[in-house]
Coordinates of C-alpha atoms and ligand atoms in Angstrom, one line a residue:
X1 CA 86.6 104.6 109.4
X2 CA 89.1 104.3 106.5
X3 CA 90.5 101.4 104.6
X4 CA 87.5 99.7 103.0
X5 CA 85.2 102.5 104.0
X6 CA 81.5 102.6 103.6
X7 CA 80.7 103.4 100.0
X8 CA 83.8 101.6 98.5
X9 CA 82.7 98.0 98.3
X10 CA 78.8 97.8 98.1
X11 CA 78.7 97.7 94.3
X12 CA 81.3 95.0 94.0
X13 CA 79.6 93.0 96.8
X14 CA 76.2 93.3 95.1
X15 CA 77.8 92.0 91.9
X16 CA 79.8 89.2 93.5
X17 CA 77.5 88.1 96.3
X18 CA 74.0 88.7 94.9
X19 CA 74.8 88.4 91.2
X20 CA 73.2 91.8 90.7
X21 CA 72.5 92.7 87.0
X22 CA 73.2 96.4 86.2
X23 CA 71.1 98.5 83.8
X24 CA 72.4 99.0 80.3
X25 CA 75.3 101.4 80.6
X26 CA 75.5 104.8 79.1
X27 CA 78.4 105.0 76.6
X28 CA 80.7 107.9 77.4
X29 CA 82.3 109.8 74.7
X30 CA 85.8 108.8 76.0
X31 CA 88.3 106.4 74.3
X32 CA 91.6 105.4 75.9
X33 CA 94.6 103.4 75.0
X34 CA 94.6 101.8 78.5
X35 CA 92.0 101.5 81.2
X36 CA 93.4 100.3 84.6
X37 CA 91.0 98.7 87.0
X38 CA 92.3 99.5 90.5
X39 CA 94.3 102.5 91.7
X40 CA 96.7 100.8 94.0
X41 CA 100.5 100.6 93.6
X42 CA 100.1 97.9 91.0
X43 CA 97.5 99.9 89.0
X44 CA 99.5 103.0 89.1
X45 CA 102.7 101.2 88.2
X46 CA 100.9 99.6 85.3
X47 CA 100.0 103.1 84.0
X48 CA 103.6 104.1 84.5
X49 CA 105.0 101.2 82.5
X50 CA 102.4 101.5 79.8
X51 CA 103.6 105.1 79.0
X52 CA 107.0 103.7 78.7
X53 CA 106.1 100.9 76.4
X54 CA 103.4 102.4 74.3
X55 CA 104.4 106.2 74.5
X56 CA 104.2 109.0 76.9
X57 CA 101.2 110.5 75.0
X58 CA 99.0 107.4 75.6
X59 CA 95.6 108.2 77.0
X60 CA 95.0 106.4 80.2
X61 CA 92.1 106.1 82.6
X62 CA 92.5 104.6 86.1
X63 CA 89.3 103.5 87.8
X64 CA 89.3 103.1 91.6
X65 CA 86.3 102.2 93.9
X66 CA 87.6 104.0 97.0
X67 CA 87.4 107.7 97.6
X68 CA 91.3 107.9 97.4
X69 CA 94.0 106.5 95.4
X70 CA 96.8 104.1 96.5
X71 CA 94.9 100.9 97.4
X72 CA 96.4 99.5 100.6
X73 CA 99.1 102.2 100.4
X74 CA 97.2 105.0 102.2
X75 CA 98.2 107.5 104.8
X76 CA 96.5 108.8 107.9
X77 CA 97.0 112.6 108.6
X78 CA 96.2 114.0 112.1
X79 CA 96.2 117.8 112.4
X80 CA 96.5 119.0 116.0
X81 CA 97.6 122.3 117.3
X82 CA 99.0 123.5 114.0
X83 CA 101.1 120.4 113.5
X84 CA 100.5 117.4 111.1
X85 CA 101.2 113.9 112.5
X86 CA 101.5 111.2 109.9
X87 CA 101.1 107.5 110.2
X88 CA 100.5 104.7 107.7
X89 CA 97.0 103.5 107.0
X90 CA 98.1 100.3 105.4
X91 CA 101.2 99.3 103.5
X92 CA 104.3 100.5 105.6
X93 CA 107.7 98.9 104.8
X94 CA 109.8 98.9 101.7
X95 CA 111.3 95.5 102.0
X96 CA 114.3 96.5 100.0
X97 CA 116.5 93.4 100.3
X98 CA 113.9 91.6 98.2
X99 CA 113.6 94.1 95.4
X100 CA 114.1 93.0 91.8
X101 CA 116.0 95.1 89.3
X102 CA 112.6 96.2 88.0
X103 CA 111.6 97.6 91.3
X104 CA 115.0 99.2 92.0
X105 CA 114.9 100.9 88.6
X106 CA 111.4 102.2 89.2
X107 CA 112.3 103.6 92.6
X108 CA 115.5 105.3 91.2
X109 CA 113.3 106.9 88.5
X110 CA 111.0 108.2 91.2
X111 CA 114.0 109.6 93.0
X112 CA 113.7 107.3 96.0
X113 CA 117.1 106.6 97.7
X114 CA 116.8 103.7 100.1
X115 CA 120.1 104.7 101.9
X116 CA 118.6 108.2 102.6
X117 CA 115.5 106.6 104.0
X118 CA 117.5 104.3 106.2
X119 CA 119.4 107.3 107.6
X120 CA 116.2 108.8 108.7
X121 CA 114.7 105.7 110.2
X122 CA 114.6 105.0 113.8
X123 CA 111.2 103.5 114.4
X124 CA 112.0 99.7 114.8
X125 CA 108.6 98.3 115.7
X126 CA 109.1 98.6 119.5
X127 CA 112.8 98.2 119.3
X128 CA 113.5 101.9 118.9
X129 CA 115.4 104.1 121.2
X130 CA 112.7 104.3 123.8
X131 CA 112.5 101.1 125.7
X132 CA 112.5 97.5 124.5
X133 CA 109.6 95.4 123.4
X134 CA 107.1 94.6 126.2
X135 CA 104.1 92.4 126.6
X136 CA 100.8 93.5 128.1
X137 CA 98.5 90.9 129.6
X138 CA 95.0 92.5 130.0
X139 CA 92.6 92.1 132.9
X140 CA 89.6 91.0 130.7
X141 CA 91.5 88.1 129.3
X142 CA 93.9 87.2 132.0
X143 CA 92.2 88.4 135.3
X144 CA 94.7 91.2 135.9
X145 CA 96.5 93.8 134.0
X146 CA 100.3 93.1 133.8
X147 CA 102.9 94.8 131.8
X148 CA 106.0 92.8 131.4
X149 CA 108.8 95.2 130.5
X150 CA 111.4 93.8 128.2
X151 CA 109.6 90.6 127.3
X152 CA 108.5 89.7 123.8
X153 CA 107.3 86.4 122.4
X154 CA 109.8 86.8 119.7
X155 CA 113.3 86.0 121.0
X156 CA 115.3 88.8 122.6
X157 CA 115.0 91.2 125.5
X158 CA 116.4 91.0 128.9
X159 CA 118.3 88.1 130.5
X160 CA 116.0 88.2 133.5
X161 CA 113.6 85.8 131.8
X162 CA 112.4 83.7 134.8
X163 CA 111.6 86.8 136.8
X164 CA 109.4 88.1 134.0
X165 CA 107.7 84.8 133.4
X166 CA 106.9 84.6 137.1
X167 CA 104.7 87.6 136.7
X168 CA 102.7 86.1 133.8
X169 CA 99.0 85.8 134.8
X170 CA 98.7 82.2 133.8
X171 CA 98.8 78.9 135.8
X172 CA 102.1 78.0 137.7
X173 CA 102.3 74.9 135.6
X174 CA 102.3 77.1 132.4
X175 CA 104.8 79.5 133.8
X176 CA 107.1 76.5 134.7
X177 CA 106.7 75.0 131.3
X178 CA 107.8 78.4 129.7
X179 CA 110.8 78.8 131.8
X180 CA 112.0 75.2 131.0
X181 CA 111.2 75.8 127.3
X182 CA 113.5 79.0 127.1
X183 CA 116.3 77.4 129.1
X184 CA 116.5 74.3 126.9
X185 CA 119.3 73.9 124.3
X186 CA 119.1 70.7 122.4
X187 CA 118.2 69.1 119.2
X188 CA 114.9 67.3 119.6
X189 CA 115.4 65.7 116.1
X190 CA 118.9 64.4 116.7
X191 CA 119.5 61.4 114.5
X192 CA 117.0 62.5 111.8
X193 CA 118.0 63.6 108.3
X194 CA 117.6 67.2 107.2
X195 CA 114.8 66.1 104.8
X196 CA 112.9 64.4 107.7
X197 CA 113.2 67.4 110.0
X198 CA 112.0 69.7 107.2
X199 CA 109.0 67.4 106.6
X200 CA 108.1 67.4 110.4
X201 CA 108.5 71.1 110.7
X202 CA 106.3 71.9 107.6
X203 CA 103.5 69.5 108.6
X204 CA 103.1 70.4 112.3
X205 CA 101.6 73.7 113.5
X206 CA 103.8 76.0 115.6
X207 CA 101.7 75.7 118.7
X208 CA 101.5 71.9 118.4
X209 CA 105.3 71.9 118.1
X210 CA 105.5 74.0 121.3
X211 CA 103.3 71.5 123.1
X212 CA 104.8 68.3 121.6
X213 CA 108.5 69.2 121.4
X214 CA 108.7 72.3 123.5
X215 CA 106.8 70.9 126.6
X216 CA 104.5 73.8 126.9
X217 CA 101.1 73.5 128.4
X218 CA 98.1 74.3 126.2
X219 CA 97.7 77.6 128.0
X220 CA 101.4 78.5 127.5
X221 CA 101.3 77.6 123.9
X222 CA 98.2 79.7 123.3
X223 CA 100.1 82.8 124.4
X224 CA 101.9 82.7 121.1
X225 CA 98.8 82.4 118.8
X226 CA 98.4 86.3 118.3
X227 CA 102.1 86.9 117.4
X228 CA 101.4 86.1 113.7
X229 CA 98.0 87.8 113.3
X230 CA 99.2 91.0 111.8
X231 CA 101.4 89.2 109.3
X232 CA 99.5 86.2 108.2
X233 CA 95.9 87.1 109.3
X234 CA 95.8 83.7 111.2
X235 CA 97.3 82.5 114.4
X236 CA 100.5 80.5 115.0
X237 CA 98.1 77.6 115.5
X238 CA 97.4 77.7 111.8
X239 CA 100.9 78.1 110.6
X240 CA 103.6 75.5 110.4
X241 CA 106.6 75.4 112.8
X242 CA 108.7 76.0 109.7
X243 CA 106.8 79.2 108.8
X244 CA 107.2 80.4 112.3
X245 CA 111.0 80.1 112.1
X246 CA 110.6 82.8 109.3
X247 CA 108.4 84.8 111.7
X248 CA 111.3 84.9 114.2
X249 CA 109.4 82.9 116.9
X250 CA 111.5 80.9 119.3
X251 CA 112.2 77.4 118.0
X252 CA 115.9 77.3 116.9
X253 CA 117.1 76.4 120.4
X254 CA 115.3 73.0 120.1
X255 CA 117.0 72.4 116.7
X256 CA 120.5 72.3 117.9
X257 CA 121.2 76.1 117.9
X258 CA 122.2 78.4 120.8
X259 CA 120.0 81.2 119.6
X260 CA 116.1 81.1 120.2
X261 CA 114.8 82.5 116.9
X262 CA 115.4 82.1 113.2
X263 CA 116.8 85.6 112.6
X264 CA 118.2 86.2 116.1
X265 CA 116.4 89.6 115.8
X266 CA 113.6 91.0 117.9
X267 CA 112.4 93.4 115.3
X268 CA 109.6 91.9 113.2
X269 CA 110.2 94.7 110.7
X270 CA 113.5 93.2 109.8
X271 CA 115.5 95.1 107.1
X272 CA 113.2 97.7 106.0
X273 CA 113.1 101.4 104.8
X274 CA 110.2 103.6 105.3
X275 CA 108.5 106.9 104.5
X276 CA 106.5 108.5 107.4
X277 CA 103.2 107.7 105.7
X278 CA 104.5 104.2 104.6
X279 CA 104.2 103.3 100.9
X280 CA 101.6 105.9 100.4
X281 CA 104.6 108.0 99.4
X282 CA 105.3 105.6 96.6
X283 CA 101.7 105.8 95.4
X284 CA 101.9 109.6 95.6
X285 CA 105.2 109.7 93.7
X286 CA 103.8 107.4 91.0
X287 CA 100.7 109.6 90.7
X288 CA 102.7 112.7 90.5
X289 CA 104.8 111.1 87.6
X290 CA 101.5 110.3 85.8
X291 CA 99.6 113.6 86.5
X292 CA 102.2 116.2 87.3
X293 CA 99.6 118.9 88.0
X294 CA 98.4 117.1 91.1
X295 CA 101.4 118.2 93.2
X296 CA 103.7 120.5 91.4
X297 CA 107.1 120.9 93.0
X298 CA 106.9 117.7 94.9
X299 CA 109.6 115.0 94.8
X300 CA 110.9 112.1 96.9
X301 CA 112.6 114.6 99.2
X302 CA 109.4 116.4 100.2
X303 CA 106.6 114.0 99.2
X304 CA 105.5 113.4 102.8
X305 CA 104.5 117.0 103.2
X306 CA 103.2 117.6 99.7
X307 CA 99.6 118.7 99.4
X308 CA 97.7 117.0 96.6
X309 CA 95.2 118.8 94.5
X310 CA 92.4 116.2 93.9
X311 CA 90.7 118.5 91.4
X312 CA 93.5 117.6 89.0
X313 CA 92.9 113.8 89.2
X314 CA 90.3 113.7 86.3
X315 CA 90.9 116.4 83.9
X316 CA 89.8 115.9 80.3
X317 CA 92.9 117.6 78.8
X318 CA 95.3 115.4 80.8
X319 CA 96.6 112.3 79.1
X320 CA 96.3 110.4 82.4
X321 CA 93.1 110.5 84.4
X322 CA 92.2 108.8 87.7
X323 CA 88.5 108.5 88.5
X324 CA 87.6 107.7 92.2
X325 CA 84.5 106.2 93.6
X326 CA 84.1 104.1 90.3
X327 CA 83.5 100.4 90.8
X328 CA 84.2 98.4 87.6
X329 CA 81.5 95.8 87.0
X330 CA 82.3 94.5 83.6
X331 CA 85.4 94.2 81.3
X332 CA 84.9 92.6 77.9
X333 CA 87.1 92.1 74.9
X334 CA 85.6 93.9 71.8
X335 CA 86.9 94.2 68.2
X336 CA 90.4 95.8 68.4
X337 CA 90.1 96.5 72.1
X338 CA 88.1 96.3 75.3
X339 CA 85.1 97.9 76.9
X340 CA 84.9 98.7 80.6
X341 CA 81.6 99.3 82.6
X342 CA 81.6 101.0 85.9
X343 CA 79.2 102.4 88.5
X344 CA 79.9 105.9 89.8
X345 CA 77.3 107.6 92.0
X346 CA 74.6 105.2 90.8
X347 CA 75.3 105.9 87.2
X348 CA 76.3 102.9 85.1
X349 CA 78.9 104.1 82.5
X350 CA 80.9 102.5 79.8
X351 CA 84.2 103.5 78.1
X352 CA 86.3 101.9 75.3
X353 CA 90.0 101.3 75.4
X354 CA 92.6 99.5 73.3
X355 CA 93.9 97.6 76.4
X356 CA 92.8 97.0 80.0
X357 CA 94.9 96.1 83.0
X358 CA 93.0 94.4 85.9
X359 CA 95.1 95.6 88.9
X360 CA 92.2 94.8 91.3
X361 CA 91.7 91.9 93.7
X362 CA 91.6 88.6 91.7
X363 CA 88.6 87.3 93.5
X364 CA 86.4 89.9 91.8
X365 CA 87.7 89.2 88.2
X366 CA 85.4 86.2 87.5
X367 CA 82.5 88.6 88.1
X368 CA 83.9 91.4 86.0
X369 CA 84.9 89.0 83.1
X370 CA 82.4 86.1 83.1
X371 CA 83.6 84.9 79.7
X372 CA 87.1 84.0 80.9
X373 CA 87.9 80.3 80.9
X374 CA 86.4 78.4 83.8
X375 CA 89.8 77.1 85.0
X376 CA 91.2 80.6 85.1
X377 CA 88.2 81.9 87.0
X378 CA 88.5 79.1 89.6
X379 CA 92.2 80.0 90.0
X380 CA 91.3 83.5 90.6
X381 CA 88.8 82.6 93.4
X382 CA 91.6 80.6 95.2
X383 CA 93.1 84.0 96.2
X384 CA 91.4 84.9 99.4
X385 CA 93.2 88.0 100.8
X386 CA 94.0 88.2 104.5
X387 CA 91.8 90.5 106.6
X388 CA 93.9 93.1 108.5
X389 CA 93.3 96.0 110.8
X390 CA 95.5 99.0 111.4
X391 CA 94.0 101.5 113.9
X392 CA 95.8 104.7 114.5
X393 CA 95.1 106.5 117.8
X394 CA 96.4 110.0 118.3
X395 CA 97.6 110.6 121.9
X396 CA 98.0 114.0 123.5
X397 CA 101.6 113.2 124.3
X398 CA 104.0 110.3 125.1
X399 CA 104.3 110.9 128.8
X400 CA 102.8 107.6 130.0
X401 CA 104.8 105.7 127.5
X402 CA 108.0 107.5 128.6
X403 CA 107.2 106.9 132.3
X404 CA 106.9 103.2 131.7
X405 CA 109.9 103.3 129.4
X406 CA 108.3 101.5 126.6
X407 CA 107.7 102.3 122.9
X408 CA 105.0 99.7 122.4
X409 CA 103.8 96.3 123.4
X410 CA 102.5 92.9 122.3
X411 CA 99.0 92.2 123.5
X412 CA 98.3 88.4 123.4
X413 CA 94.8 88.7 124.5
X414 CA 93.5 91.6 122.4
X415 CA 92.1 92.3 118.9
X416 CA 95.2 94.2 118.0
X417 CA 98.1 91.8 118.8
X418 CA 100.6 94.7 119.0
X419 CA 100.8 98.5 119.3
X420 CA 103.6 100.9 118.7
X421 CA 104.2 104.7 119.0
X422 CA 104.7 106.0 115.5
X423 CA 107.8 108.2 115.8
X424 CA 111.3 108.3 114.4
X425 CA 110.6 108.2 110.6
X426 CA 112.3 111.5 109.7
X427 CA 112.3 111.4 106.0
X428 CA 110.7 113.1 102.9
X429 CA 110.4 116.4 104.6
X430 CA 108.7 115.2 107.7
X431 CA 110.1 115.1 111.3
X432 CA 108.8 113.5 114.5
X433 CA 111.7 112.9 116.8
X434 CA 111.5 110.5 119.8
X435 CA 112.1 113.4 122.2
X436 CA 109.2 115.4 120.8
X437 CA 106.7 116.1 123.7
X438 CA 103.7 116.8 121.5
X439 CA 100.9 114.6 120.1
X440 CA 101.9 111.1 119.0
X441 CA 100.1 108.5 116.8
X442 CA 100.0 105.0 118.2
X443 CA 99.6 102.2 115.7
X444 CA 97.4 99.2 116.7
X445 CA 98.0 96.2 114.4
X446 CA 96.2 92.9 114.1
X447 CA 93.5 90.9 112.6
X448 CA 90.1 89.3 113.8
X449 CA 90.5 85.9 115.3
X450 CA 88.3 83.4 113.5
X451 CA 86.4 81.3 116.0
X452 CA 87.7 77.9 114.6
X453 CA 91.4 77.4 113.9
X454 CA 90.7 73.9 112.6
X455 CA 89.3 75.5 109.4
X456 CA 91.7 76.0 106.5
X457 CA 93.4 79.3 106.5
X458 CA 91.3 80.6 103.5
X459 CA 88.1 79.6 105.3
X460 CA 89.4 81.4 108.5
X461 CA 90.0 84.5 106.3
X462 CA 86.5 84.5 105.0
X463 CA 85.0 84.3 108.4
X464 CA 87.3 87.0 109.8
X465 CA 86.3 89.2 106.9
X466 CA 82.6 89.0 107.8
X467 CA 83.3 89.5 111.5
X468 CA 85.5 92.6 110.6
X469 CA 82.9 94.1 108.3
X470 CA 80.3 93.7 111.0
X471 CA 82.3 95.7 113.5
X472 CA 81.4 99.3 114.2
X473 CA 83.7 102.2 114.9
X474 CA 82.4 102.0 118.5
X475 CA 83.7 98.5 118.8
X476 CA 87.3 99.5 117.8
X477 CA 87.0 102.6 120.1
X478 CA 86.0 100.5 123.1
X479 CA 89.0 98.2 122.3
X480 CA 91.7 100.8 122.1
X481 CA 90.4 102.6 125.2
X482 CA 90.3 99.3 127.2
X483 CA 94.0 98.5 126.3
X484 CA 95.3 102.0 126.8
X485 CA 93.5 102.3 130.1
X486 CA 94.8 99.0 131.4
X487 CA 98.3 99.4 130.1
X488 CA 99.0 103.2 130.5
X489 CA 96.5 104.0 133.4
X490 CA 98.9 103.2 136.1
X491 CA 101.3 105.8 134.5
X492 CA 98.7 108.6 134.7
X493 CA 97.1 108.1 131.2
X494 CA 93.4 109.2 131.1
X495 CA 91.5 107.9 128.2
X496 CA 88.9 110.7 128.4
X497 CA 91.6 113.4 128.1
X498 CA 94.6 111.9 126.4
X499 CA 92.9 110.2 123.4
X500 CA 92.6 112.9 120.7
X501 CA 91.6 111.0 117.6
X502 CA 91.1 107.5 116.4
X503 CA 91.3 106.4 112.7
X504 CA 90.4 102.8 112.0
X505 CA 91.8 101.3 108.8
X506 CA 89.8 98.2 108.1
X507 CA 91.2 95.9 105.4
X508 CA 88.9 93.0 104.9
X509 CA 90.8 92.2 101.6
X510 CA 94.3 92.9 103.0
X511 CA 97.5 91.0 102.2
X512 CA 97.5 88.7 99.2
X513 CA 97.3 85.2 100.1
X514 CA 100.7 83.2 99.9
X515 CA 100.5 79.5 100.0
X516 CA 100.8 77.8 103.4
X517 CA 102.5 74.5 104.5
X518 CA 99.5 73.2 106.3
X519 CA 96.7 74.2 103.9
X520 CA 98.0 74.2 100.3
X521 CA 99.4 71.4 98.1
X522 CA 102.7 71.7 96.1
X523 CA 101.6 72.5 92.6
X524 CA 103.7 71.6 89.6
X525 CA 105.5 74.5 87.9
X526 CA 103.2 76.8 86.1
X527 CA 100.1 75.2 87.7
X528 CA 99.8 77.2 91.0
X529 CA 96.5 79.0 91.1
X530 CA 98.1 82.5 90.7
X531 CA 100.0 81.4 87.6
X532 CA 96.8 80.2 85.9
X533 CA 94.8 83.3 87.3
X534 CA 97.1 85.9 85.8
X535 CA 97.1 84.7 82.2
X536 CA 96.3 87.5 79.7
X537 CA 92.9 87.3 78.1
X538 CA 92.7 88.9 74.7
X539 CA 93.3 92.7 75.2
X540 CA 93.1 92.3 79.0
X541 CA 96.1 91.6 81.2
X542 CA 96.2 90.9 84.9
X543 CA 98.3 92.6 87.6
X544 CA 98.0 93.2 91.4
X545 CA 100.2 91.6 94.1
X546 CA 97.6 88.7 93.9
X547 CA 99.2 87.8 90.6
X548 CA 102.4 86.9 92.6
X549 CA 100.6 85.2 95.4
X550 CA 102.6 87.5 97.6
X551 CA 101.5 90.6 99.4
X552 CA 104.4 92.9 99.1
X553 CA 104.6 96.3 97.3
X554 CA 107.6 95.2 95.2
X555 CA 105.5 92.2 94.0
X556 CA 102.7 94.6 93.1
X557 CA 105.2 96.5 91.0
X558 CA 106.8 93.4 89.4
X559 CA 103.3 92.0 88.4
X560 CA 102.4 95.4 86.9
X561 CA 105.6 95.2 84.8
X562 CA 104.8 91.7 83.6
X563 CA 101.1 92.4 82.9
X564 CA 101.9 95.5 80.6
X565 CA 104.6 93.4 78.9
X566 CA 101.9 90.8 78.1
X567 CA 99.5 93.2 76.3
X568 CA 99.2 92.6 72.6
X569 CA 101.0 95.2 70.4
Ligands
FAD1 C1 97.5 96.8 106.5 C2 98.4 96.5 105.5 C3 99.8 96.6 105.7 C4 100.7 96.3 104.6 N1 102.1 96.5 104.9 C5 102.9 96.2 103.9 C6 104.3 96.5 104.1 O1 104.7 96.9 105.1 N2 105.2 96.2 103.0 C7 104.7 95.8 101.9 O2 105.5 95.5 100.9 N3 103.4 95.4 101.7 C8 102.5 95.6 102.6 N4 101.2 95.4 102.4 C9 100.7 94.8 101.2 C10 100.1 95.6 100.1 O3 99.0 94.9 99.8 C11 101.0 95.8 99.0 O4 102.2 96.5 99.4 C12 100.5 96.8 97.8 O5 100.1 98.0 98.4 C13 99.4 96.1 97.1 O6 99.1 96.9 95.9 P1 98.1 96.4 94.8 O7 97.9 97.5 93.9 O8 98.5 95.1 94.3 O9 96.7 96.1 95.5 P2 95.8 97.1 96.3 O10 96.6 98.0 97.1 O11 94.8 96.2 97.0 O12 95.0 97.9 95.2 C14 94.0 97.3 94.3 C15 92.9 98.4 94.2 O13 91.9 98.0 93.3 C16 90.7 98.4 93.9 N5 89.5 97.6 93.3 C17 89.2 96.3 93.6 N6 88.1 96.0 92.8 C18 87.8 97.1 92.1 C19 86.8 97.3 91.1 N7 85.9 96.3 90.8 N8 86.7 98.5 90.5 C20 87.6 99.4 90.8 N9 88.6 99.3 91.7 C21 88.7 98.1 92.3 C22 90.8 98.2 95.3 O14 89.8 98.8 96.1 C23 92.2 98.7 95.6 O15 92.1 100.1 95.8 C24 100.3 95.8 103.4 C25 98.9 95.6 103.2 C26 97.9 95.9 104.2 C27 96.4 95.8 103.9

């Protein structure tokens, strides 16, 4: 059980949920120029930028509450038969078309060449060289197991659409409504102005659009709900039709276009580059730049295979130190600096620093800094991160997938709405080709469905978070076994023999919340919650992707850059 693993969050929950008062801290004989709260990409980038701005000899302490650095950017390693198989435990894609100059410059300094990564990239989220996207209807939800080869709820796949839909285990009326829906080409808003259409599309949920304008039955529209779970942490019934154009769901053919979806692509990954362990490689490269002794000889060309020496993370003679399993519980401005109190192994400890950067989740900041202005604390609480799950399952081999000629599948009825074999990311010293006959990780990707989609997205996230935290490893194990048995069993897959390992990456505080059409107002410039939340407070500045109200890695970096730039000289 990784991600937010047991031991990582209890102190923060005691502080935030129960208002726990901690004993008077012991003052450590340590003084820093900068303390960073949170060892994710934003915190590591803040340390990196601080050394540029305030000098390479700056003394920096990074405090992180997990037992590993990287925040969401974590890797899963599987060691089997003398081989290491990698998968991502959280943050995966480098969404390079959206990078700012700041992000491009940082990656260049770390030696990351996007073109080189693209040359080694042949993964494609189910649209790789092995088979095309497929959909698995499971017996528990739909009465019988049915694998529809080549069908994806996003637009694309084979032309033999009707024959595929005929095999869907739903009512005949629902199947007919789907066939008609895909066959239509018209503009359901003919005669309306662009502004009127935009207003309608941003105020109706996608599933309501499917029913009202697409003619789908309730049952047929419900098939699309899970498609957005892994991306937004809520179903397509809680997102606007307009947002689902961006998610490449079929809609354009009813808006006067010949194509079905917004991008015309089937690959939900879009234009991305990737390391074999996702953006854990970025976190590792940043840490290596801050503490070279942690991985001597490593660089962007071999970082995926580099072994990190964790004994080097927190050495007194190193200008930069990273302390794991350290939950910060208070940050205060004091004369000419700040003081930071944290809990490590039941000890309550305090250090002084000239500056502090809070690169942690915003929702905890009001509890760390109770003296911040009320309006700022309220704005920080607005940020309710999206719960996500990424479960990696190591299979003995790919035989069953190959027999069925698929590389993954969408699972509209299951906890994880999609799964993909993780192969074909041959970069940074790592190789795992599609024709490799050995063990293969399969990534299961999704979120917990909240019971009531009429609640606001942020309320749904809170409920999903509680449900997720209450789930045991056995719950996830049962889930992946049920799906693999139903989907691959007919191709000879045996869950007893062929599942070698399972790693659950549970992220109750996953993607940063970005504002949604159906649930958030339009704020005037400068008045959106994240803009109020991230204001500097004395010697304390605020980073994390939350500060951009946008989940991406490049936002975490941009926000680190801004935060360090806001620190007083
Ligand atoms: C499953 C998953 C998949 C993702 N995929 C992508 C992707 O493909 N592409 C992409 O660009 N982005 C992706 N993201 C978004 C990801 O959040 C960002 O890319 C980026 O990693 C965020 O970095 P961060 O440093 O802002 O936050 P985080 O990674 O959340 O780091 C903050 C750290 O602060 C720690 N912390 C919190 N409170 C305290 C405290 N009181 N004391 C000490 N430490 C504390 C947290 O535990 C955490 O480790 C994904 C996220 C998830 C969860």
